[in-house]
mmCIF file of N, CA, C and O in Angstrom:
data_model
loop_
_atom_site.group_PDB
_atom_site.id
_atom_site.type_symbol
_atom_site.label_atom_id
_atom_site.label_comp_id
_atom_site.label_asym_id
_atom_site.label_seq_id
_atom_site.Cartn_x
_atom_site.Cartn_y
_atom_site.Cartn_z
ATOM 1 N N MET A 16 -60.958 149.660 98.818
ATOM 2 C CA MET A 16 -61.406 149.580 100.177
ATOM 3 C C MET A 16 -62.272 148.361 100.352
ATOM 4 O O MET A 16 -63.195 148.135 99.612
ATOM 5 N N ASN A 17 -61.950 147.626 101.416
ATOM 6 C CA ASN A 17 -62.631 146.375 101.632
ATOM 7 C C ASN A 17 -63.380 146.429 102.934
ATOM 8 O O ASN A 17 -62.815 146.686 103.970
ATOM 9 N N GLY A 18 -64.644 146.191 102.922
ATOM 10 C CA GLY A 18 -65.431 146.199 104.128
ATOM 11 C C GLY A 18 -65.816 144.794 104.521
ATOM 12 O O GLY A 18 -66.922 144.566 104.971
ATOM 13 N N SER A 19 -64.901 143.827 104.392
ATOM 14 C CA SER A 19 -65.291 142.442 104.545
ATOM 15 C C SER A 19 -64.968 141.816 105.889
ATOM 16 O O SER A 19 -65.350 140.692 106.130
ATOM 17 N N ALA A 20 -64.256 142.473 106.787
ATOM 18 C CA ALA A 20 -63.956 141.865 108.080
ATOM 19 C C ALA A 20 -65.202 141.902 108.948
ATOM 20 O O ALA A 20 -65.660 142.951 109.325
ATOM 21 N N HIS A 21 -65.757 140.722 109.248
ATOM 22 C CA HIS A 21 -66.994 140.661 110.028
ATOM 23 C C HIS A 21 -66.770 139.877 111.305
ATOM 24 O O HIS A 21 -66.095 138.864 111.299
ATOM 25 N N THR A 22 -67.368 140.318 112.397
ATOM 26 C CA THR A 22 -67.351 139.596 113.652
ATOM 27 C C THR A 22 -68.721 139.679 114.276
ATOM 28 O O THR A 22 -69.602 140.343 113.773
ATOM 29 N N GLU A 23 -68.863 139.016 115.389
ATOM 30 C CA GLU A 23 -70.133 139.030 116.088
ATOM 31 C C GLU A 23 -70.385 140.400 116.691
ATOM 32 O O GLU A 23 -69.452 141.058 117.147
ATOM 33 N N PRO A 24 -71.627 140.846 116.740
ATOM 34 C CA PRO A 24 -71.946 142.123 117.352
ATOM 35 C C PRO A 24 -71.490 142.153 118.804
ATOM 36 O O PRO A 24 -71.584 141.167 119.511
ATOM 37 N N GLY A 25 -70.970 143.292 119.230
ATOM 38 C CA GLY A 25 -70.550 143.467 120.601
ATOM 39 C C GLY A 25 -69.123 143.031 120.873
ATOM 40 O O GLY A 25 -68.619 143.202 121.966
ATOM 41 N N SER A 26 -68.446 142.433 119.900
ATOM 42 C CA SER A 26 -67.065 142.018 120.134
ATOM 43 C C SER A 26 -66.121 143.196 119.934
ATOM 44 O O SER A 26 -66.493 144.224 119.402
ATOM 45 N N ASP A 27 -64.877 143.016 120.386
ATOM 46 C CA ASP A 27 -63.889 144.076 120.257
ATOM 47 C C ASP A 27 -63.260 144.134 118.874
ATOM 48 O O ASP A 27 -62.603 145.098 118.536
ATOM 49 N N ALA A 28 -63.428 143.099 118.091
ATOM 50 C CA ALA A 28 -62.856 143.079 116.754
ATOM 51 C C ALA A 28 -63.734 143.895 115.815
ATOM 52 O O ALA A 28 -64.931 144.031 116.032
ATOM 53 N N PRO A 29 -63.152 144.465 114.761
ATOM 54 C CA PRO A 29 -63.933 145.265 113.822
ATOM 55 C C PRO A 29 -64.962 144.425 113.082
ATOM 56 O O PRO A 29 -64.698 143.290 112.715
ATOM 57 N N ALA A 30 -66.147 144.980 112.891
ATOM 58 C CA ALA A 30 -67.195 144.282 112.158
ATOM 59 C C ALA A 30 -67.070 144.505 110.661
ATOM 60 O O ALA A 30 -67.561 143.719 109.877
ATOM 61 N N THR A 31 -66.425 145.586 110.254
ATOM 62 C CA THR A 31 -66.194 145.858 108.835
ATOM 63 C C THR A 31 -64.805 146.446 108.663
ATOM 64 O O THR A 31 -64.193 146.927 109.621
ATOM 65 N N GLY A 32 -64.331 146.427 107.435
ATOM 66 C CA GLY A 32 -63.041 147.046 107.136
ATOM 67 C C GLY A 32 -63.050 148.524 107.464
ATOM 68 O O GLY A 32 -62.053 149.076 107.929
ATOM 69 N N GLU A 33 -64.182 149.169 107.251
ATOM 70 C CA GLU A 33 -64.251 150.603 107.537
ATOM 71 C C GLU A 33 -64.235 150.874 109.044
ATOM 72 O O GLU A 33 -63.718 151.899 109.479
ATOM 73 N N GLN A 34 -64.771 149.944 109.836
ATOM 74 C CA GLN A 34 -64.666 150.096 111.291
ATOM 75 C C GLN A 34 -63.215 149.924 111.738
ATOM 76 O O GLN A 34 -62.755 150.623 112.640
ATOM 77 N N LEU A 35 -62.504 149.005 111.101
ATOM 78 C CA LEU A 35 -61.079 148.851 111.380
ATOM 79 C C LEU A 35 -60.339 150.130 111.024
ATOM 80 O O LEU A 35 -59.531 150.632 111.807
ATOM 81 N N ARG A 36 -60.621 150.680 109.862
ATOM 82 C CA ARG A 36 -59.959 151.922 109.426
ATOM 83 C C ARG A 36 -60.259 153.054 110.411
ATOM 84 O O ARG A 36 -59.371 153.809 110.797
ATOM 85 N N ALA A 37 -61.508 153.144 110.863
ATOM 86 C CA ALA A 37 -61.893 154.197 111.809
ATOM 87 C C ALA A 37 -61.181 154.018 113.146
ATOM 88 O O ALA A 37 -60.716 154.993 113.751
ATOM 89 N N LYS A 38 -61.080 152.773 113.627
ATOM 90 C CA LYS A 38 -60.393 152.502 114.894
ATOM 91 C C LYS A 38 -58.922 152.884 114.797
ATOM 92 O O LYS A 38 -58.373 153.526 115.689
ATOM 93 N N LEU A 39 -58.287 152.504 113.700
ATOM 94 C CA LEU A 39 -56.875 152.829 113.507
ATOM 95 C C LEU A 39 -56.671 154.334 113.411
ATOM 96 O O LEU A 39 -55.735 154.884 113.997
ATOM 97 N N ALA A 40 -57.549 155.004 112.687
ATOM 98 C CA ALA A 40 -57.450 156.457 112.542
ATOM 99 C C ALA A 40 -57.574 157.133 113.898
ATOM 100 O O ALA A 40 -56.829 158.076 114.209
ATOM 101 N N ASP A 41 -58.486 156.651 114.727
ATOM 102 C CA ASP A 41 -58.670 157.204 116.061
ATOM 103 C C ASP A 41 -57.405 157.020 116.906
ATOM 104 O O ASP A 41 -56.968 157.946 117.596
ATOM 105 N N LEU A 42 -56.810 155.847 116.835
ATOM 106 C CA LEU A 42 -55.593 155.585 117.598
ATOM 107 C C LEU A 42 -54.416 156.444 117.139
ATOM 108 O O LEU A 42 -53.622 156.907 117.951
ATOM 109 N N ILE A 43 -54.320 156.628 115.831
ATOM 110 C CA ILE A 43 -53.203 157.391 115.262
ATOM 111 C C ILE A 43 -53.443 158.889 115.373
ATOM 112 O O ILE A 43 -52.514 159.677 115.472
ATOM 113 N N GLY A 44 -54.719 159.296 115.376
ATOM 114 C CA GLY A 44 -55.054 160.710 115.447
ATOM 115 C C GLY A 44 -55.128 161.373 114.089
ATOM 116 O O GLY A 44 -54.741 162.530 113.924
ATOM 117 N N VAL A 45 -55.633 160.610 113.109
ATOM 118 C CA VAL A 45 -55.811 161.134 111.759
ATOM 119 C C VAL A 45 -57.226 160.824 111.298
ATOM 120 O O VAL A 45 -57.947 160.056 111.937
ATOM 121 N N SER A 46 -57.606 161.389 110.172
ATOM 122 C CA SER A 46 -58.892 161.077 109.560
ATOM 123 C C SER A 46 -58.812 159.699 108.904
ATOM 124 O O SER A 46 -57.765 159.335 108.353
ATOM 125 N N PRO A 47 -59.891 158.914 108.935
ATOM 126 C CA PRO A 47 -59.872 157.617 108.249
ATOM 127 C C PRO A 47 -59.480 157.725 106.771
ATOM 128 O O PRO A 47 -58.852 156.814 106.235
ATOM 129 N N THR A 48 -59.805 158.838 106.141
ATOM 130 C CA THR A 48 -59.451 159.009 104.730
ATOM 131 C C THR A 48 -57.941 159.129 104.520
ATOM 132 O O THR A 48 -57.462 158.970 103.408
ATOM 133 N N GLU A 49 -57.208 159.411 105.584
ATOM 134 C CA GLU A 49 -55.755 159.532 105.489
ATOM 135 C C GLU A 49 -55.042 158.184 105.562
ATOM 136 O O GLU A 49 -53.834 158.121 105.392
ATOM 137 N N ILE A 50 -55.795 157.125 105.822
ATOM 138 C CA ILE A 50 -55.191 155.797 105.906
ATOM 139 C C ILE A 50 -55.454 155.062 104.599
ATOM 140 O O ILE A 50 -56.521 154.488 104.386
ATOM 141 N N ALA A 51 -54.463 155.121 103.721
ATOM 142 C CA ALA A 51 -54.546 154.398 102.446
ATOM 143 C C ALA A 51 -54.416 152.907 102.719
ATOM 144 O O ALA A 51 -53.827 152.500 103.727
ATOM 145 N N ASP A 52 -54.959 152.107 101.847
ATOM 146 C CA ASP A 52 -54.904 150.658 102.028
ATOM 147 C C ASP A 52 -53.477 150.151 102.228
ATOM 148 O O ASP A 52 -53.252 149.244 103.012
ATOM 149 N N ASP A 53 -52.524 150.730 101.510
ATOM 150 C CA ASP A 53 -51.144 150.241 101.572
ATOM 151 C C ASP A 53 -50.219 151.092 102.436
ATOM 152 O O ASP A 53 -49.017 150.863 102.471
ATOM 153 N N ALA A 54 -50.759 152.041 103.181
ATOM 154 C CA ALA A 54 -49.921 152.890 104.038
ATOM 155 C C ALA A 54 -49.383 152.083 105.215
ATOM 156 O O ALA A 54 -50.080 151.255 105.796
ATOM 157 N N ASN A 55 -48.129 152.339 105.578
ATOM 158 C CA ASN A 55 -47.515 151.698 106.727
ATOM 159 C C ASN A 55 -48.072 152.359 107.985
ATOM 160 O O ASN A 55 -47.844 153.542 108.234
ATOM 161 N N LEU A 56 -48.805 151.598 108.791
ATOM 162 C CA LEU A 56 -49.466 152.146 109.972
ATOM 163 C C LEU A 56 -48.473 152.632 111.022
ATOM 164 O O LEU A 56 -48.745 153.596 111.734
ATOM 165 N N ILE A 57 -47.319 152.006 111.091
ATOM 166 C CA ILE A 57 -46.287 152.440 112.038
ATOM 167 C C ILE A 57 -45.744 153.799 111.621
ATOM 168 O O ILE A 57 -45.584 154.692 112.444
ATOM 169 N N ARG A 58 -45.490 153.973 110.341
ATOM 170 C CA ARG A 58 -45.008 155.272 109.849
ATOM 171 C C ARG A 58 -46.058 156.364 110.021
ATOM 172 O O ARG A 58 -45.722 157.539 110.147
ATOM 173 N N LEU A 59 -47.342 155.976 110.025
ATOM 174 C CA LEU A 59 -48.412 156.952 110.254
ATOM 175 C C LEU A 59 -48.516 157.341 111.728
ATOM 176 O O LEU A 59 -49.186 158.304 112.058
ATOM 177 N N GLY A 60 -47.881 156.560 112.605
ATOM 178 C CA GLY A 60 -47.875 156.909 114.019
ATOM 179 C C GLY A 60 -48.436 155.883 114.976
ATOM 180 O O GLY A 60 -48.529 156.135 116.170
ATOM 181 N N LEU A 61 -48.814 154.706 114.483
ATOM 182 C CA LEU A 61 -49.321 153.668 115.370
ATOM 183 C C LEU A 61 -48.152 153.081 116.157
ATOM 184 O O LEU A 61 -47.175 152.612 115.579
ATOM 185 N N GLY A 62 -48.251 153.129 117.472
ATOM 186 C CA GLY A 62 -47.176 152.643 118.327
ATOM 187 C C GLY A 62 -47.311 151.165 118.662
ATOM 188 O O GLY A 62 -48.389 150.570 118.541
ATOM 189 N N SER A 63 -46.214 150.590 119.120
ATOM 190 C CA SER A 63 -46.214 149.163 119.446
ATOM 191 C C SER A 63 -47.146 148.855 120.617
ATOM 192 O O SER A 63 -47.786 147.802 120.641
ATOM 193 N N LEU A 64 -47.249 149.744 121.586
ATOM 194 C CA LEU A 64 -48.169 149.523 122.703
ATOM 195 C C LEU A 64 -49.624 149.514 122.220
ATOM 196 O O LEU A 64 -50.424 148.675 122.640
ATOM 197 N N GLN A 65 -49.944 150.413 121.298
ATOM 198 C CA GLN A 65 -51.291 150.429 120.717
ATOM 199 C C GLN A 65 -51.562 149.136 119.954
ATOM 200 O O GLN A 65 -52.656 148.582 120.026
ATOM 201 N N MET A 66 -50.555 148.653 119.233
ATOM 202 C CA MET A 66 -50.704 147.398 118.494
ATOM 203 C C MET A 66 -50.946 146.241 119.453
ATOM 204 O O MET A 66 -51.807 145.391 119.202
ATOM 205 N N MET A 67 -50.203 146.220 120.557
ATOM 206 C CA MET A 67 -50.384 145.148 121.546
ATOM 207 C C MET A 67 -51.791 145.185 122.135
ATOM 208 O O MET A 67 -52.416 144.138 122.333
ATOM 209 N N ARG A 68 -52.287 146.370 122.400
ATOM 210 C CA ARG A 68 -53.643 146.492 122.942
ATOM 211 C C ARG A 68 -54.693 146.008 121.942
ATOM 212 O O ARG A 68 -55.665 145.357 122.317
ATOM 213 N N LEU A 69 -54.499 146.334 120.670
ATOM 214 C CA LEU A 69 -55.419 145.845 119.631
ATOM 215 C C LEU A 69 -55.394 144.325 119.563
ATOM 216 O O LEU A 69 -56.440 143.671 119.538
ATOM 217 N N VAL A 70 -54.199 143.755 119.526
ATOM 218 C CA VAL A 70 -54.059 142.307 119.446
ATOM 219 C C VAL A 70 -54.723 141.646 120.651
ATOM 220 O O VAL A 70 -55.461 140.672 120.512
ATOM 221 N N THR A 71 -54.499 142.194 121.836
ATOM 222 C CA THR A 71 -55.108 141.642 123.052
ATOM 223 C C THR A 71 -56.628 141.690 122.968
ATOM 224 O O THR A 71 -57.307 140.697 123.273
ATOM 225 N N ALA A 72 -57.168 142.815 122.552
ATOM 226 C CA ALA A 72 -58.632 142.948 122.432
ATOM 227 C C ALA A 72 -59.180 141.975 121.400
ATOM 228 O O ALA A 72 -60.214 141.332 121.628
ATOM 229 N N TRP A 73 -58.504 141.851 120.266
ATOM 230 C CA TRP A 73 -58.981 140.958 119.218
ATOM 231 C C TRP A 73 -58.887 139.496 119.653
ATOM 232 O O TRP A 73 -59.757 138.694 119.352
ATOM 233 N N ARG A 74 -57.815 139.157 120.369
ATOM 234 C CA ARG A 74 -57.682 137.785 120.862
ATOM 235 C C ARG A 74 -58.790 137.472 121.865
ATOM 236 O O ARG A 74 -59.345 136.383 121.863
ATOM 237 N N ARG A 75 -59.118 138.435 122.713
ATOM 238 C CA ARG A 75 -60.198 138.236 123.683
ATOM 239 C C ARG A 75 -61.546 138.029 122.983
ATOM 240 O O ARG A 75 -62.432 137.389 123.527
ATOM 241 N N SER A 76 -61.694 138.608 121.806
ATOM 242 C CA SER A 76 -62.946 138.429 121.062
ATOM 243 C C SER A 76 -62.923 137.153 120.219
ATOM 244 O O SER A 76 -63.871 136.875 119.499
ATOM 245 N N GLY A 77 -61.848 136.384 120.326
ATOM 246 C CA GLY A 77 -61.798 135.086 119.659
ATOM 247 C C GLY A 77 -60.973 135.010 118.395
ATOM 248 O O GLY A 77 -60.939 133.968 117.749
ATOM 249 N N LEU A 78 -60.299 136.098 118.024
ATOM 250 C CA LEU A 78 -59.470 136.069 116.815
ATOM 251 C C LEU A 78 -58.031 135.732 117.194
ATOM 252 O O LEU A 78 -57.416 136.463 117.966
ATOM 253 N N PRO A 79 -57.477 134.646 116.667
ATOM 254 C CA PRO A 79 -56.127 134.225 117.053
ATOM 255 C C PRO A 79 -55.018 134.972 116.313
ATOM 256 O O PRO A 79 -54.125 134.364 115.724
ATOM 257 N N VAL A 80 -55.062 136.287 116.338
ATOM 258 C CA VAL A 80 -53.999 137.076 115.704
ATOM 259 C C VAL A 80 -52.838 137.203 116.676
ATOM 260 O O VAL A 80 -53.010 137.082 117.890
ATOM 261 N N THR A 81 -51.655 137.463 116.138
ATOM 262 C CA THR A 81 -50.477 137.654 116.990
ATOM 263 C C THR A 81 -49.827 138.999 116.675
ATOM 264 O O THR A 81 -50.001 139.547 115.576
ATOM 265 N N PHE A 82 -49.087 139.488 117.645
ATOM 266 C CA PHE A 82 -48.368 140.736 117.450
ATOM 267 C C PHE A 82 -47.401 140.612 116.272
ATOM 268 O O PHE A 82 -47.285 141.522 115.460
ATOM 269 N N GLY A 83 -46.733 139.478 116.170
ATOM 270 C CA GLY A 83 -45.782 139.257 115.076
ATOM 271 C C GLY A 83 -46.423 139.370 113.707
ATOM 272 O O GLY A 83 -45.859 139.974 112.791
ATOM 273 N N GLU A 84 -47.618 138.784 113.555
ATOM 274 C CA GLU A 84 -48.340 138.881 112.283
ATOM 275 C C GLU A 84 -48.646 140.335 111.943
ATOM 276 O O GLU A 84 -48.511 140.755 110.796
ATOM 277 N N MET A 85 -49.102 141.059 112.949
ATOM 278 C CA MET A 85 -49.497 142.446 112.715
ATOM 279 C C MET A 85 -48.279 143.321 112.409
ATOM 280 O O MET A 85 -48.332 144.181 111.540
ATOM 281 N N ALA A 86 -47.197 143.107 113.125
ATOM 282 C CA ALA A 86 -45.992 143.918 112.940
ATOM 283 C C ALA A 86 -45.282 143.594 111.624
ATOM 284 O O ALA A 86 -44.642 144.464 111.040
ATOM 285 N N ARG A 87 -45.416 142.365 111.153
ATOM 286 C CA ARG A 87 -44.729 141.945 109.928
ATOM 287 C C ARG A 87 -45.213 142.725 108.712
ATOM 288 O O ARG A 87 -44.418 143.099 107.845
ATOM 289 N N THR A 88 -46.515 142.976 108.646
ATOM 290 C CA THR A 88 -47.091 143.710 107.519
ATOM 291 C C THR A 88 -48.093 144.730 108.064
ATOM 292 O O THR A 88 -49.296 144.493 108.017
ATOM 293 N N PRO A 89 -47.608 145.844 108.564
ATOM 294 C CA PRO A 89 -48.481 146.824 109.235
ATOM 295 C C PRO A 89 -49.199 147.780 108.287
ATOM 296 O O PRO A 89 -49.037 148.992 108.350
ATOM 297 N N THR A 90 -49.996 147.213 107.384
ATOM 298 C CA THR A 90 -50.810 148.046 106.497
ATOM 299 C C THR A 90 -52.282 147.727 106.739
ATOM 300 O O THR A 90 -52.623 146.624 107.182
ATOM 301 N N PHE A 91 -53.144 148.680 106.428
ATOM 302 C CA PHE A 91 -54.578 148.453 106.585
ATOM 303 C C PHE A 91 -55.027 147.225 105.808
ATOM 304 O O PHE A 91 -55.720 146.356 106.329
ATOM 305 N N SER A 92 -54.626 147.138 104.542
ATOM 306 C CA SER A 92 -55.110 146.027 103.711
ATOM 307 C C SER A 92 -54.638 144.681 104.255
ATOM 308 O O SER A 92 -55.408 143.718 104.262
ATOM 309 N N SER A 93 -53.412 144.596 104.736
ATOM 310 C CA SER A 93 -52.909 143.340 105.295
ATOM 311 C C SER A 93 -53.669 142.962 106.552
ATOM 312 O O SER A 93 -54.041 141.806 106.745
ATOM 313 N N TRP A 94 -53.891 143.937 107.422
ATOM 314 C CA TRP A 94 -54.609 143.660 108.662
ATOM 315 C C TRP A 94 -56.049 143.269 108.370
ATOM 316 O O TRP A 94 -56.581 142.355 108.975
ATOM 317 N N ASN A 95 -56.692 143.974 107.461
ATOM 318 C CA ASN A 95 -58.077 143.663 107.127
ATOM 319 C C ASN A 95 -58.182 142.257 106.540
ATOM 320 O O ASN A 95 -59.083 141.495 106.882
ATOM 321 N N GLU A 96 -57.248 141.898 105.687
ATOM 322 C CA GLU A 96 -57.246 140.560 105.088
ATOM 323 C C GLU A 96 -57.034 139.491 106.162
ATOM 324 O O GLU A 96 -57.729 138.473 106.184
ATOM 325 N N LEU A 97 -56.087 139.729 107.056
ATOM 326 C CA LEU A 97 -55.805 138.782 108.124
ATOM 327 C C LEU A 97 -57.024 138.587 109.020
ATOM 328 O O LEU A 97 -57.427 137.453 109.321
ATOM 329 N N ILE A 98 -57.633 139.677 109.430
ATOM 330 C CA ILE A 98 -58.806 139.592 110.296
ATOM 331 C C ILE A 98 -59.957 138.906 109.577
ATOM 332 O O ILE A 98 -60.658 138.076 110.150
ATOM 333 N N THR A 99 -60.139 139.212 108.308
ATOM 334 C CA THR A 99 -61.195 138.580 107.523
ATOM 335 C C THR A 99 -60.996 137.066 107.475
ATOM 336 O O THR A 99 -61.940 136.301 107.649
ATOM 337 N N ARG A 100 -59.757 136.630 107.253
ATOM 338 C CA ARG A 100 -59.454 135.188 107.228
ATOM 339 C C ARG A 100 -59.734 134.550 108.584
ATOM 340 O O ARG A 100 -60.310 133.461 108.664
ATOM 341 N N GLN A 101 -59.317 135.234 109.654
ATOM 342 C CA GLN A 101 -59.512 134.677 110.996
ATOM 343 C C GLN A 101 -60.994 134.567 111.329
ATOM 344 O O GLN A 101 -61.438 133.599 111.920
ATOM 345 N N VAL A 102 -61.763 135.586 110.960
ATOM 346 C CA VAL A 102 -63.210 135.563 111.219
ATOM 347 C C VAL A 102 -63.856 134.424 110.438
ATOM 348 O O VAL A 102 -64.719 133.707 110.970
ATOM 349 N N ALA A 103 -63.444 134.248 109.193
ATOM 350 C CA ALA A 103 -64.016 133.169 108.379
ATOM 351 C C ALA A 103 -63.675 131.807 108.983
ATOM 352 O O ALA A 103 -64.540 130.919 109.043
ATOM 353 N N ALA A 104 -62.439 131.631 109.426
ATOM 354 C CA ALA A 104 -62.042 130.371 110.047
ATOM 355 C C ALA A 104 -62.821 130.123 111.333
ATOM 356 O O ALA A 104 -63.254 129.001 111.612
ATOM 357 N N LYS A 105 -63.016 131.160 112.110
ATOM 358 C CA LYS A 105 -63.776 131.052 113.359
ATOM 359 C C LYS A 105 -65.216 130.638 113.056
ATOM 360 O O LYS A 105 -65.775 129.782 113.731
ATOM 361 N N ALA A 106 -65.804 131.232 112.023
ATOM 362 C CA ALA A 106 -67.186 130.906 111.652
ATOM 363 C C ALA A 106 -67.310 129.460 111.176
ATOM 364 O O ALA A 106 -68.290 128.783 111.485
ATOM 365 N N GLU A 107 -66.307 128.984 110.441
ATOM 366 C CA GLU A 107 -66.329 127.602 109.950
ATOM 367 C C GLU A 107 -66.236 126.596 111.092
ATOM 368 O O GLU A 107 -66.794 125.518 111.016
ATOM 369 N N ASN A 108 -65.542 126.964 112.151
ATOM 370 C CA ASN A 108 -65.340 126.052 113.287
ATOM 371 C C ASN A 108 -66.413 126.170 114.352
ATOM 372 O O ASN A 108 -66.382 125.440 115.332
ATOM 373 N N SER A 109 -67.345 127.104 114.183
ATOM 374 C CA SER A 109 -68.418 127.275 115.151
ATOM 375 C C SER A 109 -69.498 126.231 114.910
ATOM 376 O O SER A 109 -69.811 125.915 113.766
ATOM 377 N N PRO A 110 -70.080 125.718 115.988
ATOM 378 C CA PRO A 110 -71.163 124.712 115.826
ATOM 379 C C PRO A 110 -72.409 125.306 115.248
ATOM 380 O O PRO A 110 -72.703 126.412 115.238
#
């Protein structure tokens, strides 16, 4: 379990990996403990409309993620890694 995805306070993007896991669990309707790092989120019940809403919220908070990236590898660990990379890139480019 990785708690490394960080964003600015008050943004729509998850501040930690565990916040991402909790958000996904809430959307799917399961306990966060039921979302294994390598579980396919679509098979767990995450719908494409929910994914689009997440991507839109994250993009509004400044993370340049795309629906295609998220759909290509729909696992918690992949999403957490992607968001972590995007947050790090955003921080490097901030004045």
